[in-house]
Amino acid sequence: MCNLYKARSSADELARLFGAQRDPADQIAVEKDYASPGKPGYVVREQDGQRMLSTMSWGFPFQGRPVTNVRNYTSPFWKSALANPSRRCLVPVTEFQEWSVEPMPETGKKKPFWFRVPSQQVFAFAGIWRPTEGVPVYSFLTCGFDGDPSTHVVGAIHPKACPVILHAEDYDRWLRADLDDALSLACAYPSQLMAVGDD
């Protein structure tokens, strides 16, 4: 489960990279270059055929806590947002963190690992969002691995799931397609296109 990621680009740069306008209705500012549960982050959504860079709070509220990752796509908790293309979004990312499942022998503690896509300055998770009485909220999809998780760069560290990273050519499809077509994109990103470090 991914609960920390970085977006080390300014809002203006993200808007340029994703061909988006800045959202004039934003109510909060992103003050850090990383996002954590319940804190602000950027999303790219569509409104009237135009991409919009918006600031929202990461995590759908549930029993007083933000739920940040979408795994059960058939759950009523997520399904209405998933089924509605206007409630889908792109979540800009420069790198994301997963913890090792087992403690490291030398320290006895779990270790954080950072994953990136070297060929892309900024990539995007497949996300969903919804309005609330206050600040809108977002979350992003996670998925399992085909076959043995240990053969995937993320699965070798965190075999339970990984965020759904979209290929740039699939951004419009995620934002506009019907539900079945959109969910066909929910698969592990090719391992050979990713890199991992521990800082």
Backbone as JSON Lines, residues from 0, in Angstrom:
{"i":0,"aa":"M","n":[0.85,-1.19,0.0],"ca":[0.0,0.0,0.0],"c":[0.89,1.24,0.0]}
{"i":1,"aa":"C","n":[0.71,2.08,-0.98],"ca":[1.52,3.29,-1.1],"c":[0.9,4.42,-0.3]}
{"i":2,"aa":"N","n":[1.64,4.93,0.67],"ca":[1.15,6.03,1.49],"c":[2.09,7.23,1.51]}
{"i":3,"aa":"L","n":[2.98,7.29,0.53],"ca":[3.85,8.45,0.4],"c":[4.38,8.51,-1.03]}
{"i":4,"aa":"Y","n":[4.27,9.67,-1.63],"ca":[4.86,9.85,-2.96],"c":[5.29,11.3,-3.11]}
{"i":5,"aa":"K","n":[6.13,11.55,-4.09],"ca":[6.65,12.9,-4.33],"c":[6.18,13.4,-5.7]}
{"i":6,"aa":"A","n":[6.01,14.71,-5.78],"ca":[5.73,15.39,-7.05],"c":[6.62,16.63,-7.07]}
{"i":7,"aa":"R","n":[7.87,16.41,-7.46],"ca":[8.86,17.48,-7.39],"c":[8.83,18.36,-8.63]}
{"i":8,"aa":"S","n":[7.69,18.99,-8.85],"ca":[7.52,19.96,-9.93],"c":[6.54,21.01,-9.43]}
{"i":9,"aa":"S","n":[6.7,22.23,-9.92],"ca":[5.78,23.3,-9.54],"c":[4.42,23.07,-10.19]}
{"i":10,"aa":"A","n":[3.41,23.75,-9.67],"ca":[2.08,23.64,-10.26],"c":[2.1,24.09,-11.72]}
{"i":11,"aa":"D","n":[2.81,25.16,-12.01],"ca":[2.86,25.64,-13.39],"c":[3.53,24.62,-14.3]}
{"i":12,"aa":"E","n":[4.57,23.95,-13.81],"ca":[5.24,22.94,-14.61],"c":[4.35,21.72,-14.81]}
{"i":13,"aa":"L","n":[3.63,21.3,-13.78],"ca":[2.71,20.18,-13.92],"c":[1.61,20.52,-14.92]}
{"i":14,"aa":"A","n":[1.08,21.73,-14.83],"ca":[0.04,22.14,-15.78],"c":[0.57,22.08,-17.21]}
{"i":15,"aa":"R","n":[1.81,22.52,-17.41],"ca":[2.41,22.47,-18.75],"c":[2.6,21.04,-19.22]}
{"i":16,"aa":"L","n":[3.14,20.18,-18.36],"ca":[3.42,18.81,-18.74],"c":[2.15,18.02,-19.09]}
{"i":17,"aa":"F","n":[1.05,18.34,-18.41],"ca":[-0.19,17.6,-18.63],"c":[-1.18,18.35,-19.51]}
{"i":18,"aa":"G","n":[-0.77,19.48,-20.07],"ca":[-1.65,20.25,-20.95],"c":[-2.91,20.71,-20.24]}
{"i":19,"aa":"A","n":[-2.73,21.17,-18.99],"ca":[-3.88,21.54,-18.15],"c":[-3.87,23.02,-17.8]}
{"i":20,"aa":"Q","n":[-5.03,23.5,-17.4],"ca":[-5.16,24.84,-16.83],"c":[-5.16,24.72,-15.31]}
{"i":21,"aa":"R","n":[-4.71,25.75,-14.62],"ca":[-4.81,25.78,-13.16],"c":[-6.27,25.98,-12.76]}
{"i":22,"aa":"D","n":[-6.7,25.29,-11.73],"ca":[-8.08,25.34,-11.27],"c":[-8.31,26.6,-10.44]}
{"i":23,"aa":"P","n":[-9.16,27.54,-10.91],"ca":[-9.39,28.76,-10.14],"c":[-10.19,28.52,-8.86]}
{"i":24,"aa":"A","n":[-10.8,27.33,-8.74],"ca":[-11.63,27.03,-7.56],"c":[-10.83,26.38,-6.43]}
{"i":25,"aa":"D","n":[-9.52,26.21,-6.61],"ca":[-8.73,25.57,-5.55],"c":[-8.87,26.3,-4.23]}
{"i":26,"aa":"Q","n":[-9.03,25.51,-3.15],"ca":[-9.2,26.09,-1.82],"c":[-7.99,25.9,-0.92]}
{"i":27,"aa":"I","n":[-7.06,25.03,-1.31],"ca":[-5.89,24.77,-0.49],"c":[-4.64,24.81,-1.37]}
{"i":28,"aa":"A","n":[-3.51,24.98,-0.74],"ca":[-2.24,25.04,-1.46],"c":[-1.4,23.81,-1.13]}
{"i":29,"aa":"V","n":[-0.64,23.36,-2.11],"ca":[0.33,22.29,-1.88],"c":[1.65,22.97,-1.49]}
{"i":30,"aa":"E","n":[2.1,22.74,-0.26],"ca":[3.27,23.45,0.25],"c":[4.52,22.59,0.3]}
{"i":31,"aa":"K","n":[4.37,21.29,0.06],"ca":[5.52,20.38,0.12],"c":[5.67,19.67,-1.22]}
{"i":32,"aa":"D","n":[6.83,19.05,-1.44],"ca":[7.05,18.33,-2.69],"c":[6.68,16.85,-2.56]}
{"i":33,"aa":"Y","n":[5.95,16.5,-1.48],"ca":[5.48,15.14,-1.32],"c":[4.04,15.17,-0.81]}
{"i":34,"aa":"A","n":[3.34,14.06,-0.99],"ca":[1.96,13.93,-0.5],"c":[1.9,12.78,0.48]}
{"i":35,"aa":"S","n":[1.14,12.99,1.54],"ca":[0.9,11.95,2.54],"c":[-0.6,11.94,2.85]}
{"i":36,"aa":"P","n":[-1.11,10.86,3.43],"ca":[-2.56,10.74,3.64],"c":[-3.16,11.92,4.38]}
{"i":37,"aa":"G","n":[-4.28,12.4,3.84],"ca":[-5.0,13.52,4.45],"c":[-4.43,14.88,4.14]}
{"i":38,"aa":"K","n":[-3.34,14.93,3.37],"ca":[-2.69,16.19,3.03],"c":[-2.94,16.53,1.57]}
{"i":39,"aa":"P","n":[-2.65,17.8,1.18],"ca":[-2.95,18.21,-0.2],"c":[-2.02,17.58,-1.23]}
{"i":40,"aa":"G","n":[-2.57,17.35,-2.41],"ca":[-1.8,16.88,-3.55],"c":[-2.47,17.37,-4.83]}
{"i":41,"aa":"Y","n":[-1.74,17.27,-5.92],"ca":[-2.28,17.7,-7.22],"c":[-2.93,16.53,-7.94]}
{"i":42,"aa":"V","n":[-3.99,16.84,-8.67],"ca":[-4.59,15.89,-9.6],"c":[-4.88,16.63,-10.9]}
{"i":43,"aa":"V","n":[-4.94,15.87,-11.99],"ca":[-5.36,16.41,-13.28],"c":[-6.68,15.74,-13.63]}
{"i":44,"aa":"R","n":[-7.71,16.54,-13.83],"ca":[-9.03,16.01,-14.18],"c":[-9.53,16.72,-15.43]}
{"i":45,"aa":"E","n":[-10.65,16.26,-15.95],"ca":[-11.23,16.93,-17.11],"c":[-12.51,17.65,-16.7]}
{"i":46,"aa":"Q","n":[-12.67,18.84,-17.24],"ca":[-13.89,19.59,-17.02],"c":[-14.23,20.29,-18.33]}
{"i":47,"aa":"D","n":[-15.4,19.97,-18.89],"ca":[-15.85,20.55,-20.15],"c":[-14.81,20.37,-21.26]}
{"i":48,"aa":"G","n":[-14.21,19.17,-21.29],"ca":[-13.26,18.85,-22.34],"c":[-11.88,19.45,-22.17]}
{"i":49,"aa":"Q","n":[-11.64,20.13,-21.05],"ca":[-10.35,20.75,-20.78],"c":[-9.72,20.11,-19.55]}
{"i":50,"aa":"R","n":[-8.43,19.77,-19.66],"ca":[-7.73,19.26,-18.48],"c":[-7.53,20.39,-17.48]}
{"i":51,"aa":"M","n":[-7.72,20.05,-16.21],"ca":[-7.63,21.02,-15.13],"c":[-6.7,20.47,-14.04]}
{"i":52,"aa":"L","n":[-5.71,21.26,-13.63],"ca":[-4.85,20.89,-12.51],"c":[-5.49,21.41,-11.23]}
{"i":53,"aa":"S","n":[-5.91,20.5,-10.36],"ca":[-6.62,20.86,-9.14],"c":[-5.85,20.39,-7.91]}
{"i":54,"aa":"T","n":[-6.09,21.03,-6.8],"ca":[-5.53,20.64,-5.52],"c":[-6.63,20.0,-4.68]}
{"i":55,"aa":"M","n":[-6.37,18.8,-4.2],"ca":[-7.34,18.07,-3.39],"c":[-6.63,17.42,-2.21]}
{"i":56,"aa":"S","n":[-7.41,16.86,-1.31],"ca":[-6.86,16.16,-0.15],"c":[-6.78,14.67,-0.46]}
{"i":57,"aa":"W","n":[-5.63,14.05,-0.14],"ca":[-5.41,12.65,-0.5],"c":[-6.1,11.72,0.48]}
{"i":58,"aa":"G","n":[-7.1,10.99,-0.01],"ca":[-7.79,9.98,0.78],"c":[-9.28,10.24,0.9]}
{"i":59,"aa":"F","n":[-10.09,9.26,0.49],"ca":[-11.53,9.34,0.7],"c":[-11.79,9.1,2.18]}
{"i":60,"aa":"P","n":[-12.58,9.95,2.83],"ca":[-12.8,9.76,4.28],"c":[-13.66,8.53,4.56]}
{"i":61,"aa":"F","n":[-13.24,7.74,5.55],"ca":[-13.97,6.57,5.98],"c":[-13.69,6.33,7.45]}
{"i":62,"aa":"Q","n":[-14.72,6.42,8.27],"ca":[-14.6,6.23,9.72],"c":[-13.48,7.08,10.3]}
{"i":63,"aa":"G","n":[-13.42,8.32,9.85],"ca":[-12.48,9.29,10.4],"c":[-11.07,9.21,9.88]}
{"i":64,"aa":"R","n":[-10.83,8.32,8.89],"ca":[-9.48,8.18,8.34],"c":[-9.51,8.27,6.82]}
{"i":65,"aa":"P","n":[-8.43,8.78,6.21],"ca":[-8.4,8.85,4.76],"c":[-8.0,7.51,4.14]}
{"i":66,"aa":"V","n":[-8.79,7.02,3.21],"ca":[-8.48,5.78,2.48],"c":[-7.81,6.2,1.18]}
{"i":67,"aa":"T","n":[-6.56,5.84,1.04],"ca":[-5.72,6.41,-0.02],"c":[-5.58,5.54,-1.25]}
{"i":68,"aa":"N","n":[-5.78,4.22,-1.11],"ca":[-5.56,3.29,-2.21],"c":[-6.84,2.55,-2.56]}
{"i":69,"aa":"V","n":[-7.11,2.4,-3.85],"ca":[-8.29,1.69,-4.35],"c":[-7.84,0.32,-4.84]}
{"i":70,"aa":"R","n":[-8.28,-0.74,-4.18],"ca":[-7.89,-2.09,-4.6],"c":[-9.09,-2.9,-5.07]}
{"i":71,"aa":"N","n":[-10.2,-2.84,-4.32],"ca":[-11.4,-3.6,-4.68],"c":[-12.27,-2.73,-5.58]}
{"i":72,"aa":"Y","n":[-12.12,-2.91,-6.88],"ca":[-12.8,-2.04,-7.84],"c":[-14.31,-2.25,-7.87]}
{"i":73,"aa":"T","n":[-14.81,-3.35,-7.33],"ca":[-16.25,-3.61,-7.33],"c":[-16.94,-3.11,-6.05]}
{"i":74,"aa":"S","n":[-16.17,-2.62,-5.09],"ca":[-16.76,-2.13,-3.85],"c":[-17.64,-0.91,-4.12]}
{"i":75,"aa":"P","n":[-18.84,-0.88,-3.52],"ca":[-19.69,0.31,-3.68],"c":[-19.01,1.59,-3.21]}
{"i":76,"aa":"F","n":[-18.05,1.45,-2.31],"ca":[-17.33,2.63,-1.81],"c":[-16.61,3.36,-2.94]}
{"i":77,"aa":"W","n":[-16.12,2.61,-3.93],"ca":[-15.36,3.2,-5.04],"c":[-16.12,3.22,-6.36]}
{"i":78,"aa":"K","n":[-17.08,2.32,-6.52],"ca":[-17.61,2.03,-7.86],"c":[-18.25,3.24,-8.53]}
{"i":79,"aa":"S","n":[-18.96,4.06,-7.78],"ca":[-19.64,5.2,-8.42],"c":[-18.63,6.18,-9.0]}
{"i":80,"aa":"A","n":[-17.51,6.39,-8.32],"ca":[-16.47,7.28,-8.85],"c":[-15.77,6.64,-10.04]}
{"i":81,"aa":"L","n":[-15.48,5.35,-9.94],"ca":[-14.81,4.66,-11.04],"c":[-15.66,4.66,-12.3]}
{"i":82,"aa":"A","n":[-16.96,4.47,-12.15],"ca":[-17.86,4.35,-13.29],"c":[-18.1,5.68,-14.0]}
{"i":83,"aa":"N","n":[-17.82,6.77,-13.35],"ca":[-18.09,8.1,-13.89],"c":[-16.78,8.72,-14.4]}
{"i":84,"aa":"P","n":[-16.59,8.83,-15.72],"ca":[-15.32,9.38,-16.23],"c":[-14.98,10.76,-15.67]}
{"i":85,"aa":"S","n":[-16.0,11.56,-15.36],"ca":[-15.71,12.9,-14.83],"c":[-15.15,12.86,-13.42]}
{"i":86,"aa":"R","n":[-15.21,11.67,-12.78],"ca":[-14.64,11.51,-11.43],"c":[-13.31,10.77,-11.47]}
{"i":87,"aa":"R","n":[-12.77,10.55,-12.66],"ca":[-11.43,9.98,-12.75],"c":[-10.42,11.09,-12.91]}
{"i":88,"aa":"C","n":[-9.19,10.82,-12.5],"ca":[-8.15,11.83,-12.57],"c":[-6.79,11.17,-12.75]}
{"i":89,"aa":"L","n":[-5.82,11.98,-13.07],"ca":[-4.42,11.58,-13.1],"c":[-3.75,12.16,-11.86]}
{"i":90,"aa":"V","n":[-2.91,11.39,-11.22],"ca":[-2.18,11.87,-10.03],"c":[-0.7,11.99,-10.42]}
{"i":91,"aa":"P","n":[-0.19,13.22,-10.59],"ca":[1.22,13.4,-11.0],"c":[2.19,12.96,-9.91]}
{"i":92,"aa":"V","n":[3.23,12.23,-10.33],"ca":[4.19,11.64,-9.39],"c":[5.59,11.7,-10.01]}
{"i":93,"aa":"T","n":[6.59,11.95,-9.17],"ca":[7.97,11.8,-9.62],"c":[8.61,10.55,-9.04]}
{"i":94,"aa":"E","n":[8.16,10.12,-7.86],"ca":[8.6,8.85,-7.28],"c":[7.66,8.49,-6.13]}
{"i":95,"aa":"F","n":[7.56,7.19,-5.84],"ca":[6.68,6.76,-4.75],"c":[7.41,5.76,-3.87]}
{"i":96,"aa":"Q","n":[6.92,5.66,-2.63],"ca":[7.6,4.84,-1.63],"c":[6.79,3.59,-1.28]}
{"i":97,"aa":"E","n":[7.51,2.49,-1.13],"ca":[6.95,1.28,-0.52],"c":[7.94,0.79,0.53]}
{"i":98,"aa":"W","n":[7.41,0.2,1.59],"ca":[8.26,-0.36,2.65],"c":[8.53,-1.84,2.37]}
{"i":99,"aa":"S","n":[9.69,-2.29,2.75],"ca":[9.97,-3.72,2.68],"c":[8.99,-4.46,3.59]}
{"i":100,"aa":"V","n":[8.57,-5.64,3.18],"ca":[7.62,-6.42,3.98],"c":[8.3,-6.96,5.24]}
{"i":101,"aa":"E","n":[9.5,-7.43,5.07],"ca":[10.25,-7.99,6.2],"c":[11.28,-6.99,6.71]}
{"i":102,"aa":"P","n":[11.56,-6.99,8.01],"ca":[12.62,-6.12,8.54],"c":[13.97,-6.47,7.93]}
{"i":103,"aa":"M","n":[14.82,-5.47,7.8],"ca":[16.16,-5.69,7.27],"c":[17.01,-6.36,8.35]}
{"i":104,"aa":"P","n":[17.78,-7.39,8.0],"ca":[18.55,-8.14,9.01],"c":[19.51,-7.26,9.81]}
{"i":105,"aa":"E","n":[20.11,-6.27,9.15],"ca":[21.13,-5.46,9.83],"c":[20.55,-4.48,10.85]}
{"i":106,"aa":"T","n":[19.26,-4.09,10.67],"ca":[18.68,-3.11,11.59],"c":[17.48,-3.64,12.37]}
{"i":107,"aa":"G","n":[16.85,-4.7,11.85],"ca":[15.63,-5.18,12.47],"c":[14.42,-4.33,12.17]}
{"i":108,"aa":"K","n":[14.58,-3.35,11.25],"ca":[13.48,-2.44,10.9],"c":[13.17,-2.58,9.41]}
{"i":109,"aa":"K","n":[11.93,-2.28,9.07],"ca":[11.55,-2.24,7.67],"c":[12.24,-1.06,6.99]}
{"i":110,"aa":"K","n":[12.48,-1.2,5.7],"ca":[13.23,-0.19,4.97],"c":[12.38,0.43,3.87]}
{"i":111,"aa":"P","n":[12.45,1.76,3.71],"ca":[11.7,2.39,2.62],"c":[12.47,2.31,1.3]}
{"i":112,"aa":"F","n":[11.75,2.05,0.23],"ca":[12.32,2.05,-1.11],"c":[11.52,3.02,-1.98]}
{"i":113,"aa":"W","n":[12.24,3.71,-2.86],"ca":[11.61,4.71,-3.73],"c":[11.66,4.24,-5.18]}
{"i":114,"aa":"F","n":[10.52,4.3,-5.85],"ca":[10.39,3.83,-7.23],"c":[10.12,5.01,-8.16]}
{"i":115,"aa":"R","n":[10.68,4.95,-9.35],"ca":[10.49,6.02,-10.33],"c":[10.45,5.42,-11.73]}
{"i":116,"aa":"V","n":[10.11,6.27,-12.69],"ca":[10.12,5.9,-14.11],"c":[11.16,6.79,-14.77]}
{"i":117,"aa":"P","n":[12.38,6.29,-14.97],"ca":[13.48,7.15,-15.41],"c":[13.24,7.91,-16.71]}
{"i":118,"aa":"S","n":[12.43,7.36,-17.6],"ca":[12.21,8.0,-18.89],"c":[11.22,9.17,-18.82]}
{"i":119,"aa":"Q","n":[10.56,9.34,-17.67],"ca":[9.54,10.38,-17.54],"c":[9.87,11.3,-16.37]}
{"i":120,"aa":"Q","n":[9.93,12.59,-16.65],"ca":[10.14,13.57,-15.59],"c":[9.05,13.46,-14.53]}
{"i":121,"aa":"V","n":[7.81,13.33,-15.0],"ca":[6.66,13.13,-14.13],"c":[5.78,12.06,-14.78]}
{"i":122,"aa":"F","n":[5.33,11.07,-14.0],"ca":[4.38,10.09,-14.51],"c":[3.08,10.24,-13.75]}
{"i":123,"aa":"A","n":[2.11,9.37,-14.0],"ca":[0.8,9.55,-13.37],"c":[0.22,8.23,-12.91]}
{"i":124,"aa":"F","n":[-0.36,8.25,-11.7],"ca":[-1.19,7.17,-11.22],"c":[-2.6,7.34,-11.77]}
{"i":125,"aa":"A","n":[-3.34,6.23,-11.91],"ca":[-4.76,6.27,-12.25],"c":[-5.54,6.59,-10.98]}
{"i":126,"aa":"G","n":[-6.18,7.74,-10.95],"ca":[-6.87,8.18,-9.74],"c":[-8.36,8.39,-9.93]}
{"i":127,"aa":"I","n":[-9.05,8.55,-8.82],"ca":[-10.45,8.97,-8.8],"c":[-10.59,10.07,-7.75]}
{"i":128,"aa":"W","n":[-11.64,10.85,-7.87],"ca":[-11.85,11.95,-6.92],"c":[-13.34,12.12,-6.68]}
{"i":129,"aa":"R","n":[-13.67,12.85,-5.64],"ca":[-15.06,13.23,-5.42],"c":[-15.13,14.53,-4.65]}
{"i":130,"aa":"P","n":[-16.19,15.3,-4.9],"ca":[-16.38,16.52,-4.12],"c":[-16.85,16.18,-2.71]}
{"i":131,"aa":"T","n":[-16.57,17.06,-1.78],"ca":[-17.07,16.93,-0.42],"c":[-17.61,18.28,0.0]}
{"i":132,"aa":"E","n":[-18.11,18.37,1.21],"ca":[-18.6,19.66,1.71],"c":[-17.47,20.66,1.85]}
{"i":133,"aa":"G","n":[-16.25,20.14,2.03],"ca":[-15.09,21.02,2.12],"c":[-14.23,20.88,0.89]}
{"i":134,"aa":"V","n":[-13.01,20.44,1.1],"ca":[-12.05,20.26,0.0],"c":[-12.31,18.94,-0.71]}
{"i":135,"aa":"P","n":[-12.29,18.9,-2.04],"ca":[-12.43,17.61,-2.75],"c":[-11.33,16.64,-2.34]}
{"i":136,"aa":"V","n":[-11.6,15.35,-2.51],"ca":[-10.65,14.31,-2.1],"c":[-10.34,13.4,-3.3]}
{"i":137,"aa":"Y","n":[-9.19,12.74,-3.23],"ca":[-8.81,11.81,-4.29],"c":[-8.13,10.59,-3.69]}
{"i":138,"aa":"S","n":[-8.07,9.55,-4.48],"ca":[-7.34,8.34,-4.16],"c":[-6.83,7.78,-5.48]}
{"i":139,"aa":"F","n":[-5.99,6.74,-5.43],"ca":[-5.55,6.15,-6.68],"c":[-5.58,4.63,-6.61]}
{"i":140,"aa":"L","n":[-5.63,4.02,-7.78],"ca":[-5.77,2.58,-7.88],"c":[-4.46,1.86,-7.6]}
{"i":141,"aa":"T","n":[-4.59,0.68,-7.01],"ca":[-3.47,-0.25,-6.89],"c":[-3.89,-1.57,-7.53]}
{"i":142,"aa":"C","n":[-2.91,-2.39,-7.82],"ca":[-3.21,-3.67,-8.48],"c":[-2.2,-4.72,-8.03]}
{"i":143,"aa":"G","n":[-2.52,-5.97,-8.32],"ca":[-1.6,-7.05,-8.05],"c":[-0.65,-7.26,-9.22]}
{"i":144,"aa":"F","n":[0.04,-8.38,-9.22],"ca":[1.04,-8.68,-10.24],"c":[0.64,-9.94,-10.99]}
{"i":145,"aa":"D","n":[0.95,-9.97,-12.27],"ca":[0.75,-11.19,-13.04],"c":[1.87,-12.16,-12.69]}
{"i":146,"aa":"G","n":[1.53,-13.34,-12.22],"ca":[2.56,-14.33,-11.9],"c":[3.23,-14.05,-10.57]}
{"i":147,"aa":"D","n":[4.49,-14.39,-10.49],"ca":[5.28,-14.29,-9.26],"c":[5.65,-12.83,-8.99]}
{"i":148,"aa":"P","n":[5.15,-12.23,-7.89],"ca":[5.48,-10.83,-7.61],"c":[6.98,-10.55,-7.52]}
{"i":149,"aa":"S","n":[7.76,-11.55,-7.12],"ca":[9.19,-11.31,-6.92],"c":[9.93,-11.03,-8.22]}
{"i":150,"aa":"T","n":[9.29,-11.27,-9.35],"ca":[9.92,-10.98,-10.64],"c":[9.7,-9.53,-11.07]}
{"i":151,"aa":"H","n":[8.9,-8.78,-10.32],"ca":[8.63,-7.37,-10.64],"c":[9.43,-6.49,-9.68]}
{"i":152,"aa":"V","n":[9.9,-5.35,-10.16],"ca":[10.74,-4.48,-9.35],"c":[10.02,-4.0,-8.08]}
{"i":153,"aa":"V","n":[8.72,-3.75,-8.17],"ca":[7.96,-3.36,-6.98],"c":[7.61,-4.59,-6.15]}
{"i":154,"aa":"G","n":[7.13,-5.64,-6.82],"ca":[6.71,-6.84,-6.11],"c":[7.81,-7.51,-5.32]}
{"i":155,"aa":"A","n":[9.05,-7.35,-5.77],"ca":[10.18,-7.94,-5.04],"c":[10.35,-7.3,-3.67]}
{"i":156,"aa":"I","n":[9.89,-6.06,-3.53],"ca":[9.97,-5.34,-2.25],"c":[8.64,-5.43,-1.5]}
{"i":157,"aa":"H","n":[7.56,-5.22,-2.26],"ca":[6.23,-5.13,-1.65],"c":[5.27,-5.97,-2.49]}
{"i":158,"aa":"P","n":[5.15,-7.27,-2.19],"ca":[4.43,-8.19,-3.09],"c":[2.91,-8.07,-3.07]}
{"i":159,"aa":"K","n":[2.35,-7.31,-2.15],"ca":[0.89,-7.26,-2.04],"c":[0.24,-6.5,-3.2]}
{"i":160,"aa":"A","n":[0.79,-5.37,-3.57],"ca":[0.18,-4.54,-4.61],"c":[1.12,-3.41,-4.98]}
{"i":161,"aa":"C","n":[0.81,-2.77,-6.1],"ca":[1.55,-1.56,-6.48],"c":[0.58,-0.56,-7.09]}
{"i":162,"aa":"P","n":[0.91,0.72,-7.08],"ca":[0.04,1.72,-7.7],"c":[-0.1,1.46,-9.2]}
{"i":163,"aa":"V","n":[-1.25,1.8,-9.74],"ca":[-1.47,1.69,-11.18],"c":[-0.87,2.91,-11.86]}
{"i":164,"aa":"I","n":[0.25,2.71,-12.55],"ca":[0.91,3.76,-13.31],"c":[0.42,3.68,-14.75]}
{"i":165,"aa":"L","n":[0.03,4.8,-15.29],"ca":[-0.49,4.84,-16.65],"c":[0.61,5.2,-17.64]}
{"i":166,"aa":"H","n":[0.57,4.6,-18.82],"ca":[1.39,5.07,-19.93],"c":[0.8,6.4,-20.39]}
{"i":167,"aa":"A","n":[1.65,7.33,-20.81],"ca":[1.17,8.66,-21.21],"c":[0.13,8.57,-22.3]}
{"i":168,"aa":"E","n":[0.26,7.62,-23.2],"ca":[-0.7,7.51,-24.3],"c":[-2.07,7.01,-23.82]}
{"i":169,"aa":"D","n":[-2.16,6.57,-22.57],"ca":[-3.43,6.1,-22.02],"c":[-4.11,7.11,-21.12]}
{"i":170,"aa":"Y","n":[-3.56,8.3,-20.98],"ca":[-4.16,9.29,-20.08],"c":[-5.59,9.62,-20.51]}
{"i":171,"aa":"D","n":[-5.79,9.94,-21.78],"ca":[-7.13,10.29,-22.24],"c":[-8.09,9.12,-22.08]}
{"i":172,"aa":"R","n":[-7.6,7.93,-22.34],"ca":[-8.44,6.74,-22.19],"c":[-8.91,6.59,-20.75]}
{"i":173,"aa":"W","n":[-8.01,6.77,-19.79],"ca":[-8.4,6.68,-18.38],"c":[-9.44,7.74,-18.04]}
{"i":174,"aa":"L","n":[-9.28,8.93,-18.57],"ca":[-10.17,10.04,-18.22],"c":[-11.52,9.98,-18.94]}
{"i":175,"aa":"R","n":[-11.62,9.2,-20.03],"ca":[-12.84,9.28,-20.85],"c":[-13.53,7.95,-21.12]}
{"i":176,"aa":"A","n":[-12.85,6.83,-21.01],"ca":[-13.4,5.55,-21.47],"c":[-14.5,5.05,-20.55]}
{"i":177,"aa":"D","n":[-15.26,4.06,-21.06],"ca":[-16.24,3.42,-20.19],"c":[-15.51,2.6,-19.14]}
{"i":178,"aa":"L","n":[-16.26,2.11,-18.16],"ca":[-15.64,1.5,-16.98],"c":[-14.77,0.29,-17.33]}
{"i":179,"aa":"D","n":[-15.29,-0.62,-18.13],"ca":[-14.53,-1.83,-18.44],"c":[-13.23,-1.51,-19.16]}
{"i":180,"aa":"D","n":[-13.3,-0.59,-20.12],"ca":[-12.11,-0.22,-20.86],"c":[-11.1,0.47,-19.93]}
{"i":181,"aa":"A","n":[-11.6,1.37,-19.1],"ca":[-10.71,2.07,-18.17],"c":[-10.02,1.09,-17.22]}
{"i":182,"aa":"L","n":[-10.78,0.14,-16.68],"ca":[-10.2,-0.8,-15.72],"c":[-9.24,-1.8,-16.37]}
{"i":183,"aa":"S","n":[-9.31,-1.93,-17.7],"ca":[-8.33,-2.79,-18.37],"c":[-6.92,-2.2,-18.27]}
{"i":184,"aa":"L","n":[-6.82,-0.94,-17.89],"ca":[-5.52,-0.29,-17.71],"c":[-4.93,-0.56,-16.33]}
{"i":185,"aa":"A","n":[-5.72,-1.17,-15.45],"ca":[-5.29,-1.39,-14.06],"c":[-4.42,-2.63,-13.96]}
{"i":186,"aa":"C","n":[-3.16,-2.49,-14.37],"ca":[-2.21,-3.59,-14.3],"c":[-0.84,-3.02,-13.93]}
{"i":187,"aa":"A","n":[0.03,-3.9,-13.5],"ca":[1.36,-3.47,-13.06],"c":[2.15,-2.89,-14.23]}
{"i":188,"aa":"Y","n":[2.77,-1.76,-14.01],"ca":[3.59,-1.1,-15.03],"c":[4.8,-1.99,-15.33]}
{"i":189,"aa":"P","n":[5.26,-2.01,-16.59],"ca":[6.39,-2.89,-16.93],"c":[7.62,-2.65,-16.05]}
{"i":190,"aa":"S","n":[8.08,-3.69,-15.43],"ca":[9.21,-3.62,-14.51],"c":[10.45,-3.02,-15.15]}
{"i":191,"aa":"Q","n":[10.68,-3.35,-16.42],"ca":[11.9,-2.89,-17.09],"c":[11.91,-1.39,-17.34]}
{"i":192,"aa":"L","n":[10.75,-0.73,-17.18],"ca":[10.67,0.72,-17.38],"c":[10.8,1.48,-16.06]}
{"i":193,"aa":"M","n":[11.03,0.76,-14.97],"ca":[11.08,1.38,-13.65],"c":[12.47,1.21,-13.04]}
{"i":194,"aa":"A","n":[12.73,2.01,-12.01],"ca":[13.97,1.92,-11.25],"c":[13.65,2.08,-9.78]}
{"i":195,"aa":"V","n":[14.53,1.6,-8.92],"ca":[14.31,1.66,-7.48],"c":[15.58,2.1,-6.78]}
{"i":196,"aa":"G","n":[15.42,2.88,-5.72],"ca":[16.52,3.29,-4.86],"c":[16.06,3.31,-3.43]}
{"i":197,"aa":"D","n":[16.98,3.55,-2.5],"ca":[16.59,3.56,-1.09],"c":[16.76,4.94,-0.47]}
{"i":198,"aa":"D","n":[16.71,5.97,-1.29],"ca":[16.76,7.33,-0.75],"c":[15.74,8.21,-1.42]}
